Amino acid sequence: MQILAIETSCDETSVALVEGRGGLKNPRFKVLKNIVSSQIEVHRPFGGVVPMLAKREHLHNLPKIWKALAKQKPTFDAIAVTVGPGLPPALWAGIEFAKDLAKKLKKPLIGANHMEGHLYSTWLSLKPKQKIAFPAVALVVSGGHTILLAMQSLTKWKKLGETRDDAAGEAFDKVARLIGLPYPGGPEIEKLAKKGNPKAVNFPRPMLREKNYDFSFSGLKTAVLYHVRDNPKTSKKDLAASFQQAVLDVLVGKTTRAAGDYKAKTILLSGGVSANKALRAALEKAAAARGRKFSVPDFEFNTDNAAMIAAAAYIQKLRKKKLRFAAQPNLNL
Ligand code: KG4
Ligand code: ZN
């Protein structure tokens, strides 16, 4: 089945055309188009995403992207759109556009969960013969969420833990702002961290030793704030490297422990923060040390994109699950 998917939950307007095949035991995807129009430049002066500006940009971008795509006469069986979680004005822009298009083209609509999109984005990058072995442990790290799952199968999972305050990506963004780097902070911190010493400052590793799978990053952000105030001479490179190392230690430490406790054959990593090469390398190494497989989507599918929404919609369709067709800002896994 071919799906036209639309993603507008935050600051990327994205439209994708994806072919989904196979059943729940082995779904396969072919990404035919994955167009992402980033609004970073629009939000940068504000240091973060402004919801009404995001909506305005989505309303402007969607018809433009669709017009360009329509010229290529795409064929598809259904239209999928993110219904949550996300910023309500941004979500509504996509939902209304999808509704109008579905009516005009007489196609069925599928409402999709953005977090399932991140979770299933790994399947977009599988090699032809590659199959994810279960049980698996999945770490989903984005700007809004930090979630650890124990997966028995593609569709059966238990949420082991999540963040109690800031998400990992949010911590990257806030610390970046604190040391004078532009939005979004994740890629900026990663760039600087490459040139710094990760051992320069021994920042706290929040909740690493606690016997649960929850995370907390707001104290770490405050620790950076106090360090900057009291040690103005520490270089930005060292701050970035030391902060990044603290986040990585916690993410990798907790995920590795969960993988052991749940006898995971595979560790999955996804969400915007999975674009971080140091995190990918550290988790891959930790997985390999215990003979576990490691899977992360190609870079194209880490940050928000509509191809992953098509994957979530396809799997949802196979499960015969239906989501309410309205913006659901707090939808979760
Ligand atoms: O998944 P995503 O595109 O949007 C949400 O669903 O939130 O994730 C965006 C987040 C931002 O906080 C951004 O700073 C972070 O992912 N991010 C990174 C990197 N690239 C993006 N964090 C660390 N290192 C990166 N290379
Ligand atoms: Zn996202």
Tab-separated table of C-alpha atoms and ligand atoms in Angstrom:
chain	number	residue	atom	x	y	z
A	1	MET	CA	0.000	0.000	0.000
A	2	GLN	CA	1.224	3.519	-0.796
A	3	ILE	CA	0.761	6.254	1.768
A	4	LEU	CA	1.023	10.010	1.409
A	5	ALA	CA	2.046	11.253	4.855
A	6	ILE	CA	2.021	14.721	6.382
A	7	GLU	CA	3.940	15.849	9.487
A	8	THR	CA	3.499	19.288	11.076
A	9	SER	CA	3.697	18.649	14.826
A	10	CYS	CA	6.513	21.110	15.500
A	11	ASP	CA	8.804	23.189	13.281
A	12	GLU	CA	9.310	20.967	10.236
A	13	THR	CA	6.743	20.825	7.441
A	14	SER	CA	7.166	17.421	5.863
A	15	VAL	CA	5.381	15.407	3.187
A	16	ALA	CA	6.382	11.869	2.238
A	17	LEU	CA	5.334	9.120	-0.123
A	18	VAL	CA	6.070	5.666	1.253
A	19	GLU	CA	5.249	2.158	0.117
A	20	GLY	CA	4.508	-0.282	2.935
A	21	ARG	CA	4.485	-4.048	2.411
A	22	GLY	CA	4.254	-7.148	4.571
A	23	GLY	CA	2.531	-7.939	7.851
A	24	LEU	CA	3.271	-7.141	11.474
A	25	LYS	CA	5.965	-9.842	11.669
A	26	ASN	CA	8.075	-8.228	8.986
A	27	PRO	CA	6.892	-4.866	7.647
A	28	ARG	CA	9.038	-3.390	4.866
A	29	PHE	CA	9.118	0.172	3.639
A	30	LYS	CA	10.276	1.923	0.512
A	31	VAL	CA	10.596	5.674	0.898
A	32	LEU	CA	9.763	7.151	-2.499
A	33	LYS	CA	9.782	10.805	-1.354
A	34	ASN	CA	10.552	12.498	1.937
A	35	ILE	CA	10.393	16.272	1.616
A	36	VAL	CA	11.275	18.263	4.739
A	37	SER	CA	10.979	22.036	4.836
A	38	SER	CA	12.687	23.328	7.953
A	39	GLN	CA	11.550	26.474	9.751
A	40	ILE	CA	14.699	26.797	11.841
A	41	GLU	CA	15.592	30.202	10.397
A	42	VAL	CA	12.126	31.570	11.261
A	43	HIS	CA	12.301	30.493	14.922
A	44	ARG	CA	16.010	31.071	15.541
A	45	PRO	CA	15.698	34.766	16.517
A	46	PHE	CA	13.299	33.653	19.294
A	47	GLY	CA	15.629	30.941	20.627
A	48	GLY	CA	12.922	28.272	20.279
A	49	VAL	CA	9.756	27.298	18.414
A	50	VAL	CA	6.926	29.881	18.442
A	51	PRO	CA	3.684	27.864	17.958
A	52	MET	CA	1.724	30.496	15.991
A	53	LEU	CA	4.672	31.128	13.688
A	54	ALA	CA	4.999	27.380	13.163
A	55	LYS	CA	1.332	27.234	12.151
A	56	ARG	CA	1.728	30.159	9.760
A	57	GLU	CA	4.733	28.481	8.108
A	58	HIS	CA	2.961	25.116	7.809
A	59	LEU	CA	-0.047	26.801	6.172
A	60	HIS	CA	2.318	28.470	3.742
A	61	ASN	CA	4.522	25.429	3.027
A	62	LEU	CA	1.988	22.599	2.732
A	63	PRO	CA	0.223	23.784	-0.452
A	64	LYS	CA	3.604	24.604	-2.010
A	65	ILE	CA	5.075	21.174	-1.298
A	66	TRP	CA	1.880	19.429	-2.401
A	67	LYS	CA	1.736	21.418	-5.649
A	68	ALA	CA	5.287	20.430	-6.541
A	69	LEU	CA	4.620	16.788	-5.685
A	70	ALA	CA	1.282	16.683	-7.535
A	71	LYS	CA	3.077	17.604	-10.764
A	72	GLN	CA	4.774	14.211	-10.608
A	73	LYS	CA	1.347	12.522	-10.493
A	74	PRO	CA	1.943	10.425	-7.389
A	75	THR	CA	-0.357	7.461	-6.740
A	76	PHE	CA	-1.342	6.468	-3.205
A	77	ASP	CA	-4.050	4.591	-1.325
A	78	ALA	CA	-4.391	6.692	1.826
A	79	ILE	CA	-3.376	9.975	3.433
A	80	ALA	CA	-1.747	9.875	6.881
A	81	VAL	CA	-1.222	12.820	9.182
A	82	THR	CA	0.257	13.325	12.642
A	83	VAL	CA	-2.513	13.955	15.202
A	84	GLY	CA	-0.171	14.184	18.231
A	85	PRO	CA	1.800	14.764	20.298
A	86	GLY	CA	2.861	18.264	19.316
A	87	LEU	CA	1.942	21.934	19.336
A	88	PRO	CA	-1.845	22.255	18.825
A	89	PRO	CA	-1.784	25.083	16.228
A	90	ALA	CA	0.925	23.235	14.273
A	91	LEU	CA	-0.916	19.899	14.456
A	92	TRP	CA	-4.190	21.475	13.295
A	93	ALA	CA	-2.503	22.962	10.234
A	94	GLY	CA	-1.557	19.453	9.059
A	95	ILE	CA	-4.846	17.848	10.080
A	96	GLU	CA	-6.990	20.385	8.229
A	97	PHE	CA	-4.799	20.189	5.141
A	98	ALA	CA	-4.989	16.386	5.144
A	99	LYS	CA	-8.780	16.460	5.583
A	100	ASP	CA	-9.269	18.818	2.630
A	101	LEU	CA	-6.938	16.826	0.415
A	102	ALA	CA	-8.599	13.516	1.350
A	103	LYS	CA	-11.999	14.951	0.514
A	104	LYS	CA	-10.811	16.342	-2.796
A	105	LEU	CA	-9.019	13.158	-3.865
A	106	LYS	CA	-11.527	10.770	-2.208
A	107	LYS	CA	-8.855	8.954	-0.186
A	108	PRO	CA	-9.147	7.460	3.289
A	109	LEU	CA	-7.429	9.265	6.177
A	110	ILE	CA	-5.176	7.768	8.842
A	111	GLY	CA	-4.347	9.728	12.007
A	112	ALA	CA	-0.848	8.786	13.244
A	113	ASN	CA	1.075	9.073	16.508
A	114	HIS	CA	4.298	11.072	16.140
A	115	MET	CA	6.067	8.987	18.828
A	116	GLU	CA	5.181	5.753	17.051
A	117	GLY	CA	6.673	7.428	14.006
A	118	HIS	CA	9.977	7.937	15.828
A	119	LEU	CA	9.847	4.405	17.234
A	120	TYR	CA	9.229	2.830	13.808
A	121	SER	CA	11.610	5.118	11.917
A	122	THR	CA	14.277	2.422	12.332
A	123	TRP	CA	12.280	0.160	10.001
A	124	LEU	CA	12.624	2.754	7.219
A	125	SER	CA	16.374	2.110	7.097
A	126	LEU	CA	16.475	-1.696	7.284
A	127	LYS	CA	18.608	-3.433	4.672
A	128	PRO	CA	16.708	-5.890	2.415
A	129	LYS	CA	17.445	-8.997	4.497
A	130	GLN	CA	17.748	-7.284	7.872
A	131	LYS	CA	15.128	-8.041	10.533
A	132	ILE	CA	14.877	-6.639	14.061
A	133	ALA	CA	15.265	-9.385	16.658
A	134	PHE	CA	12.984	-9.248	19.709
A	135	PRO	CA	12.901	-8.807	22.646
A	136	ALA	CA	14.300	-5.331	22.141
A	137	VAL	CA	14.828	-2.258	24.244
A	138	ALA	CA	14.055	1.072	22.558
A	139	LEU	CA	15.336	4.479	23.577
A	140	VAL	CA	13.328	7.295	21.983
A	141	VAL	CA	14.976	10.665	22.544
A	142	SER	CA	13.562	13.836	21.029
A	143	GLY	CA	13.017	17.478	21.891
A	144	GLY	CA	9.839	16.670	23.795
A	145	HIS	CA	10.342	13.084	25.011
A	146	THR	CA	12.841	10.697	26.541
A	147	ILE	CA	11.277	7.241	26.716
A	148	LEU	CA	12.642	3.771	27.368
A	149	LEU	CA	10.566	0.792	26.177
A	150	ALA	CA	10.893	-2.973	26.511
A	151	MET	CA	9.472	-4.391	23.270
A	152	GLN	CA	8.285	-7.990	23.019
A	153	SER	CA	7.318	-7.471	19.400
A	154	LEU	CA	6.683	-4.685	16.936
A	155	THR	CA	3.420	-3.765	18.648
A	156	LYS	CA	3.702	-5.124	22.209
A	157	TRP	CA	5.747	-3.054	24.601
A	158	LYS	CA	5.990	-1.917	28.157
A	159	LYS	CA	7.071	1.589	29.000
A	160	LEU	CA	9.952	1.228	31.454
A	161	GLY	CA	10.539	4.891	32.117
A	162	GLU	CA	10.599	8.416	30.812
A	163	THR	CA	11.843	11.840	31.772
A	164	ARG	CA	10.459	13.442	34.913
A	165	ASP	CA	11.233	16.943	33.676
A	166	ASP	CA	13.201	18.091	30.621
A	167	ALA	CA	13.620	15.770	27.640
A	168	ALA	CA	17.163	15.023	26.458
A	169	GLY	CA	16.814	17.215	23.356
A	170	GLU	CA	15.309	19.993	25.433
A	171	ALA	CA	18.353	19.837	27.748
A	172	PHE	CA	20.662	20.163	24.714
A	173	ASP	CA	18.633	23.155	23.508
A	174	LYS	CA	18.547	24.883	26.919
A	175	VAL	CA	22.242	24.359	27.660
A	176	ALA	CA	23.099	25.606	24.172
A	177	ARG	CA	21.138	28.792	24.798
A	178	LEU	CA	22.832	29.179	28.165
A	179	ILE	CA	26.273	29.184	26.597
A	180	GLY	CA	25.232	31.418	23.724
A	181	LEU	CA	24.682	28.909	20.910
A	182	PRO	CA	21.791	29.231	18.432
A	183	TYR	CA	18.628	27.099	18.241
A	184	PRO	CA	18.396	24.105	17.845
A	185	GLY	CA	21.131	23.400	20.342
A	186	GLY	CA	21.707	19.679	19.823
A	187	PRO	CA	23.737	19.865	16.614
A	188	GLU	CA	25.587	22.981	17.871
A	189	ILE	CA	26.641	21.294	21.126
A	190	GLU	CA	27.711	18.197	19.214
A	191	LYS	CA	29.880	20.274	16.878
A	192	LEU	CA	31.599	22.127	19.746
A	193	ALA	CA	31.920	18.993	21.877
A	194	LYS	CA	34.148	17.397	19.239
A	195	LYS	CA	36.799	20.012	20.015
A	196	GLY	CA	36.437	19.929	23.810
A	197	ASN	CA	37.480	17.726	26.719
A	198	PRO	CA	34.594	15.594	28.036
A	199	LYS	CA	36.395	15.246	31.360
A	200	ALA	CA	36.977	18.985	31.865
A	201	VAL	CA	33.948	19.372	34.147
A	202	ASN	CA	32.484	16.508	36.147
A	203	PHE	CA	28.779	17.324	35.761
A	204	PRO	CA	26.226	15.198	37.654
A	205	ARG	CA	24.805	12.054	36.004
A	206	PRO	CA	21.193	12.461	37.207
A	207	MET	CA	19.422	9.267	38.320
A	208	LEU	CA	22.069	7.017	36.774
A	209	ARG	CA	22.437	4.924	39.914
A	210	GLU	CA	18.745	4.856	40.824
A	211	LYS	CA	17.063	1.493	40.369
A	212	ASN	CA	14.424	2.714	37.945
A	213	TYR	CA	14.379	3.614	34.284
A	214	ASP	CA	13.332	7.245	34.606
A	215	PHE	CA	15.414	10.223	33.555
A	216	SER	CA	15.795	13.784	34.759
A	217	PHE	CA	17.802	16.452	32.969
A	218	SER	CA	16.729	19.747	34.497
A	219	GLY	CA	19.225	19.477	37.395
A	220	LEU	CA	22.037	18.910	34.918
A	221	LYS	CA	21.038	22.072	33.081
A	222	THR	CA	21.136	23.972	36.404
A	223	ALA	CA	24.563	22.482	37.180
A	224	VAL	CA	25.831	23.906	33.872
A	225	LEU	CA	24.279	27.269	34.735
A	226	TYR	CA	26.048	27.403	38.139
A	227	HIS	CA	29.321	26.225	36.668
A	228	VAL	CA	29.243	28.968	34.040
A	229	ARG	CA	28.441	31.563	36.709
A	230	ASP	CA	31.229	30.443	39.054
A	231	ASN	CA	33.878	29.512	36.451
A	232	PRO	CA	33.533	32.005	33.614
A	233	LYS	CA	36.877	30.912	32.198
A	234	THR	CA	35.802	27.358	31.255
A	235	SER	CA	35.733	27.243	27.457
A	236	LYS	CA	32.491	26.605	25.580
A	237	LYS	CA	34.129	23.601	23.935
A	238	ASP	CA	34.828	21.975	27.299
A	239	LEU	CA	31.372	22.854	28.621
A	240	ALA	CA	29.733	21.320	25.554
A	241	ALA	CA	31.886	18.179	25.669
A	242	SER	CA	31.404	17.664	29.418
A	243	PHE	CA	27.655	18.281	29.293
A	244	GLN	CA	27.212	15.952	26.307
A	245	GLN	CA	29.223	13.254	28.073
A	246	ALA	CA	26.999	13.494	31.162
A	247	VAL	CA	23.829	13.092	29.054
A	248	LEU	CA	25.340	10.186	27.109
A	249	ASP	CA	26.480	8.382	30.252
A	250	VAL	CA	22.955	8.491	31.664
A	251	LEU	CA	21.200	7.501	28.407
A	252	VAL	CA	23.640	4.690	27.654
A	253	GLY	CA	23.872	3.500	31.279
A	254	LYS	CA	20.136	3.192	31.781
A	255	THR	CA	19.444	1.699	28.364
A	256	THR	CA	22.194	-0.894	28.846
A	257	ARG	CA	20.816	-1.879	32.247
A	258	ALA	CA	17.305	-2.223	30.795
A	259	ALA	CA	18.683	-4.352	27.954
A	260	GLY	CA	20.268	-6.689	30.497
A	261	ASP	CA	17.187	-6.878	32.713
A	262	TYR	CA	14.911	-7.628	29.754
A	263	LYS	CA	17.383	-9.895	27.913
A	264	ALA	CA	17.176	-7.710	24.833
A	265	LYS	CA	18.600	-9.066	21.594
A	266	THR	CA	18.476	-5.596	20.064
A	267	ILE	CA	18.847	-2.021	21.246
A	268	LEU	CA	16.916	0.526	19.172
A	269	LEU	CA	17.674	4.246	19.170
A	270	SER	CA	15.499	6.935	17.559
A	271	GLY	CA	14.208	10.529	17.841
A	272	GLY	CA	15.973	13.799	17.038
A	273	VAL	CA	18.788	13.268	19.554
A	274	SER	CA	19.669	9.978	17.803
A	275	ALA	CA	21.316	12.193	15.161
A	276	ASN	CA	24.113	12.636	17.721
A	277	LYS	CA	27.064	10.598	16.457
A	278	ALA	CA	28.680	10.303	19.878
A	279	LEU	CA	25.447	8.841	21.297
A	280	ARG	CA	25.072	6.416	18.366
A	281	ALA	CA	28.676	5.247	18.776
A	282	ALA	CA	28.460	4.888	22.576
A	283	LEU	CA	25.224	2.898	22.491
A	284	GLU	CA	26.427	0.717	19.619
A	285	LYS	CA	29.605	-0.070	21.558
A	286	ALA	CA	27.690	-0.866	24.738
A	287	ALA	CA	25.334	-3.149	22.790
A	288	ALA	CA	28.181	-4.971	21.026
A	289	ALA	CA	30.006	-5.546	24.331
A	290	ARG	CA	27.095	-7.822	25.365
A	291	GLY	CA	26.526	-9.354	21.927
A	292	ARG	CA	23.391	-7.335	21.290
A	293	LYS	CA	22.430	-5.874	17.942
A	294	PHE	CA	22.033	-2.119	17.599
A	295	SER	CA	19.742	-0.307	15.159
A	296	VAL	CA	19.323	3.374	14.486
A	297	PRO	CA	17.618	5.022	11.483
A	298	ASP	CA	19.660	6.738	8.780
A	299	PHE	CA	20.251	10.450	9.536
A	300	GLU	CA	17.425	11.490	7.211
A	301	PHE	CA	14.890	9.899	9.591
A	302	ASN	CA	16.206	11.028	13.013
A	303	THR	CA	14.676	14.468	13.277
A	304	ASP	CA	11.032	15.061	12.376
A	305	ASN	CA	9.981	13.784	8.960
A	306	ALA	CA	6.812	12.487	7.303
A	307	ALA	CA	8.293	9.156	6.138
A	308	MET	CA	8.212	7.932	9.738
A	309	ILE	CA	4.566	9.036	9.961
A	310	ALA	CA	3.787	6.846	6.970
A	311	ALA	CA	5.495	3.916	8.720
A	312	ALA	CA	3.452	4.497	11.889
A	313	ALA	CA	0.259	4.807	9.838
A	314	TYR	CA	0.956	1.585	7.933
A	315	ILE	CA	1.597	-0.387	11.125
A	316	GLN	CA	-1.473	1.135	12.717
A	317	LYS	CA	-3.539	0.104	9.724
A	318	LEU	CA	-2.238	-3.475	10.037
A	319	ARG	CA	-3.298	-3.415	13.700
A	320	LYS	CA	-6.732	-2.074	12.729
A	321	LYS	CA	-6.240	0.654	15.317
A	322	LYS	CA	-7.837	4.072	14.800
A	323	LEU	CA	-6.842	7.359	16.381
A	324	ARG	CA	-9.264	10.200	16.940
A	325	PHE	CA	-8.950	12.636	14.076
A	326	ALA	CA	-8.218	15.761	16.138
A	327	ALA	CA	-5.069	17.372	17.563
A	328	GLN	CA	-3.951	15.414	20.644
A	329	PRO	CA	-1.048	17.428	22.087
A	330	ASN	CA	-0.282	14.897	24.847
A	331	LEU	CA	-0.503	11.625	22.939
A	332	ASN	CA	2.269	9.238	24.073
A	333	LEU	CA	3.570	5.720	23.553
B	1	KG4	O1	12.538	14.461	17.065
B	1	KG4	P1	12.794	15.896	16.874
B	1	KG4	O2	13.158	16.399	15.507
B	1	KG4	O3	11.569	16.753	17.341
B	1	KG4	C1	10.764	16.393	18.422
B	1	KG4	O4	9.889	15.502	18.245
B	1	KG4	O5	10.994	16.969	19.502
B	1	KG4	O6	13.947	16.280	17.909
B	1	KG4	C2	14.470	17.563	17.986
B	1	KG4	C3	15.486	17.593	19.096
B	1	KG4	C4	15.989	18.993	19.425
B	1	KG4	O7	15.950	19.178	20.826
B	1	KG4	C5	17.410	18.981	18.901
B	1	KG4	O8	18.288	19.835	19.614
B	1	KG4	C6	17.783	17.530	19.084
B	1	KG4	O9	16.640	16.806	18.739
B	1	KG4	N1	18.916	17.145	18.217
B	1	KG4	C7	20.127	16.762	18.683
B	1	KG4	C8	20.939	16.579	17.537
B	1	KG4	N2	20.190	16.850	16.425
B	1	KG4	C9	18.957	17.199	16.867
B	1	KG4	N3	20.573	16.570	19.927
B	1	KG4	C10	21.865	16.190	20.073
B	1	KG4	N4	22.712	16.011	19.043
B	1	KG4	C11	22.297	16.186	17.766
B	1	KG4	N5	23.130	16.006	16.743
B	2	ZN	ZN	9.821	14.360	16.812
